[in-house]
Amino acid sequence: MPSPELVAALYPWLLPLHITLVTLSVSLFAARGLGVLAGQAWPMRDWARGLAPVIDSLLLLAGGTLWWLLQLNPTQQHWLLAKLVLLIVYIVLGTLALKRAPTRGARAACYVAALAVVGFMVGIALAHHPLGWFAP
């Protein structure tokens, strides 16, 4: 268990870092998704495809550190479990949107759905409630 001093020292910069990395990750996905839907080549170039795992790895490290620092447990904090389940849904939809869906229409639907899932995850994170924006 981390000491209160360690929590006080790390949390003020770790949470904004986590939020910044989420913003970068989703922004890159949104831009790449629009590029794919527009038929552009750049979203699938090595630099664009390689940047996402770097950002997402840093995001995973920051999120995991926050879990440890705050001693969060998804089986006890149901809002966190909801976010994790939706993260998997977002990853699947994002993969379909960028390359796996068979048609442009299916890619567009998956793209919109992935962004909607992210929006719901933001609501969950802000409300600390599994219903997110719809919490009582």
mmCIF file of C-alpha atoms in Angstrom:
data_model
loop_
_atom_site.group_PDB
_atom_site.id
_atom_site.type_symbol
_atom_site.label_atom_id
_atom_site.label_comp_id
_atom_site.label_asym_id
_atom_site.label_seq_id
_atom_site.Cartn_x
_atom_site.Cartn_y
_atom_site.Cartn_z
ATOM 1 C CA MET A 1 0.000 0.000 0.000
ATOM 2 C CA PRO A 2 1.477 3.380 -0.970
ATOM 3 C CA SER A 3 2.136 5.906 1.734
ATOM 4 C CA PRO A 4 -0.038 9.035 1.962
ATOM 5 C CA GLU A 5 3.072 11.083 1.151
ATOM 6 C CA LEU A 6 3.626 9.135 -2.068
ATOM 7 C CA VAL A 7 -0.029 9.540 -3.051
ATOM 8 C CA ALA A 8 0.191 13.285 -2.332
ATOM 9 C CA ALA A 9 3.367 13.572 -4.387
ATOM 10 C CA LEU A 10 2.330 11.532 -7.444
ATOM 11 C CA TYR A 11 -1.410 12.012 -7.829
ATOM 12 C CA PRO A 12 -1.355 15.738 -8.757
ATOM 13 C CA TRP A 13 0.743 15.083 -11.861
ATOM 14 C CA LEU A 14 -0.328 11.514 -12.623
ATOM 15 C CA LEU A 15 -4.045 12.245 -13.094
ATOM 16 C CA PRO A 16 -3.466 15.113 -15.577
ATOM 17 C CA LEU A 17 -0.928 12.917 -17.397
ATOM 18 C CA HIS A 18 -3.521 10.141 -17.644
ATOM 19 C CA ILE A 19 -6.155 12.579 -18.967
ATOM 20 C CA THR A 20 -3.686 14.019 -21.484
ATOM 21 C CA LEU A 21 -2.794 10.545 -22.748
ATOM 22 C CA VAL A 22 -6.483 9.631 -23.065
ATOM 23 C CA THR A 23 -7.022 12.818 -25.063
ATOM 24 C CA LEU A 24 -4.045 12.073 -27.334
ATOM 25 C CA SER A 25 -5.102 8.470 -27.852
ATOM 26 C CA VAL A 26 -8.719 9.282 -28.702
ATOM 27 C CA SER A 27 -7.701 12.252 -30.868
ATOM 28 C CA LEU A 28 -5.326 10.072 -32.873
ATOM 29 C CA PHE A 29 -8.033 7.430 -33.295
ATOM 30 C CA ALA A 30 -10.575 10.081 -34.345
ATOM 31 C CA ALA A 31 -8.192 11.576 -36.909
ATOM 32 C CA ARG A 32 -7.149 8.193 -38.275
ATOM 33 C CA GLY A 33 -10.784 7.079 -38.460
ATOM 34 C CA LEU A 34 -11.763 10.163 -40.445
ATOM 35 C CA GLY A 35 -8.774 9.596 -42.708
ATOM 36 C CA VAL A 36 -9.742 5.970 -43.319
ATOM 37 C CA LEU A 37 -13.332 6.961 -44.085
ATOM 38 C CA ALA A 38 -12.063 9.621 -46.495
ATOM 39 C CA GLY A 39 -9.964 7.006 -48.289
ATOM 40 C CA GLN A 40 -6.632 8.575 -47.377
ATOM 41 C CA ALA A 41 -3.451 6.531 -47.066
ATOM 42 C CA TRP A 42 -1.784 8.281 -44.121
ATOM 43 C CA PRO A 43 -3.836 6.590 -41.339
ATOM 44 C CA MET A 44 -2.298 3.227 -42.195
ATOM 45 C CA ARG A 45 1.265 4.415 -42.686
ATOM 46 C CA ASP A 46 3.861 3.108 -40.269
ATOM 47 C CA TRP A 47 4.245 6.340 -38.299
ATOM 48 C CA ALA A 48 0.480 6.672 -37.680
ATOM 49 C CA ARG A 49 0.054 3.014 -36.797
ATOM 50 C CA GLY A 50 3.192 3.042 -34.629
ATOM 51 C CA LEU A 51 2.271 6.138 -32.640
ATOM 52 C CA ALA A 52 -0.922 4.590 -31.237
ATOM 53 C CA PRO A 53 0.767 1.744 -29.295
ATOM 54 C CA VAL A 54 3.315 4.152 -27.828
ATOM 55 C CA ILE A 55 0.604 6.479 -26.533
ATOM 56 C CA ASP A 56 -1.568 3.575 -25.397
ATOM 57 C CA SER A 57 1.326 1.890 -23.562
ATOM 58 C CA LEU A 58 2.045 5.106 -21.666
ATOM 59 C CA LEU A 59 -1.681 5.413 -20.970
ATOM 60 C CA LEU A 60 -1.775 1.864 -19.607
ATOM 61 C CA LEU A 61 1.225 2.597 -17.392
ATOM 62 C CA ALA A 62 -0.341 5.809 -16.053
ATOM 63 C CA GLY A 63 -3.711 4.116 -15.478
ATOM 64 C CA GLY A 64 -2.126 1.127 -13.769
ATOM 65 C CA THR A 65 -0.091 3.387 -11.546
ATOM 66 C CA LEU A 66 -3.256 5.294 -10.578
ATOM 67 C CA TRP A 67 -4.923 1.967 -9.719
ATOM 68 C CA TRP A 68 -2.040 1.035 -7.480
ATOM 69 C CA LEU A 69 -1.656 4.486 -5.996
ATOM 70 C CA LEU A 70 -5.346 4.781 -5.119
ATOM 71 C CA GLN A 71 -5.706 1.079 -4.286
ATOM 72 C CA LEU A 72 -8.633 0.719 -6.692
ATOM 73 C CA ASN A 73 -10.264 -2.644 -7.280
ATOM 74 C CA PRO A 74 -12.670 -3.122 -10.212
ATOM 75 C CA THR A 75 -14.610 -5.751 -8.265
ATOM 76 C CA GLN A 76 -15.304 -3.165 -5.565
ATOM 77 C CA GLN A 77 -15.458 0.049 -7.625
ATOM 78 C CA HIS A 78 -18.086 -0.930 -10.184
ATOM 79 C CA TRP A 79 -17.561 2.250 -12.171
ATOM 80 C CA LEU A 80 -13.992 1.104 -12.861
ATOM 81 C CA LEU A 81 -15.172 -2.334 -13.963
ATOM 82 C CA ALA A 82 -17.657 -0.669 -16.329
ATOM 83 C CA LYS A 83 -14.850 1.449 -17.794
ATOM 84 C CA LEU A 84 -12.665 -1.619 -18.326
ATOM 85 C CA VAL A 85 -15.430 -3.551 -20.073
ATOM 86 C CA LEU A 86 -16.170 -0.551 -22.274
ATOM 87 C CA LEU A 87 -12.449 -0.187 -23.022
ATOM 88 C CA ILE A 88 -12.517 -3.662 -24.559
ATOM 89 C CA VAL A 89 -15.620 -2.719 -26.565
ATOM 90 C CA TYR A 90 -13.857 0.465 -27.733
ATOM 91 C CA ILE A 91 -10.769 -1.479 -28.828
ATOM 92 C CA VAL A 92 -12.857 -3.964 -30.826
ATOM 93 C CA LEU A 93 -14.932 -1.210 -32.440
ATOM 94 C CA GLY A 94 -11.794 0.812 -33.168
ATOM 95 C CA THR A 95 -10.132 -2.129 -34.879
ATOM 96 C CA LEU A 96 -13.252 -2.684 -36.970
ATOM 97 C CA ALA A 97 -13.457 1.024 -37.803
ATOM 98 C CA LEU A 98 -9.861 1.306 -38.954
ATOM 99 C CA LYS A 99 -9.325 -1.915 -40.881
ATOM 100 C CA ARG A 100 -11.421 -4.983 -40.134
ATOM 101 C CA ALA A 101 -14.993 -4.029 -41.068
ATOM 102 C CA PRO A 102 -15.793 -5.276 -44.571
ATOM 103 C CA THR A 103 -17.461 -2.156 -45.964
ATOM 104 C CA ARG A 104 -17.055 1.595 -45.703
ATOM 105 C CA GLY A 105 -20.526 1.830 -44.131
ATOM 106 C CA ALA A 106 -19.648 -0.736 -41.486
ATOM 107 C CA ARG A 107 -16.390 1.089 -40.762
ATOM 108 C CA ALA A 108 -18.321 4.360 -40.383
ATOM 109 C CA ALA A 109 -20.834 2.750 -38.004
ATOM 110 C CA CYS A 110 -18.042 1.226 -35.910
ATOM 111 C CA TYR A 111 -16.210 4.566 -35.874
ATOM 112 C CA VAL A 112 -19.265 6.431 -34.549
ATOM 113 C CA ALA A 113 -19.980 3.659 -32.047
ATOM 114 C CA ALA A 114 -16.367 3.675 -30.799
ATOM 115 C CA LEU A 115 -16.503 7.431 -30.199
ATOM 116 C CA ALA A 116 -19.856 7.047 -28.417
ATOM 117 C CA VAL A 117 -18.315 4.393 -26.161
ATOM 118 C CA VAL A 118 -15.467 6.772 -25.331
ATOM 119 C CA GLY A 119 -17.981 9.476 -24.476
ATOM 120 C CA PHE A 120 -19.770 7.095 -22.135
ATOM 121 C CA MET A 121 -16.431 6.119 -20.540
ATOM 122 C CA VAL A 122 -15.727 9.794 -19.874
ATOM 123 C CA GLY A 123 -19.103 10.099 -18.160
ATOM 124 C CA ILE A 124 -18.316 7.067 -16.009
ATOM 125 C CA ALA A 125 -14.917 8.490 -15.073
ATOM 126 C CA LEU A 126 -16.371 11.856 -14.088
ATOM 127 C CA ALA A 127 -19.340 10.470 -12.167
ATOM 128 C CA HIS A 128 -17.496 7.498 -10.631
ATOM 129 C CA HIS A 129 -20.708 5.611 -11.380
ATOM 130 C CA PRO A 130 -21.323 2.773 -13.870
ATOM 131 C CA LEU A 131 -24.191 4.721 -15.461
ATOM 132 C CA GLY A 132 -21.904 7.659 -16.212
ATOM 133 C CA TRP A 133 -23.839 10.578 -17.651
ATOM 134 C CA PHE A 134 -27.077 8.809 -16.705
ATOM 135 C CA ALA A 135 -26.216 8.382 -13.021
ATOM 136 C CA PRO A 136 -28.895 9.595 -10.589
#
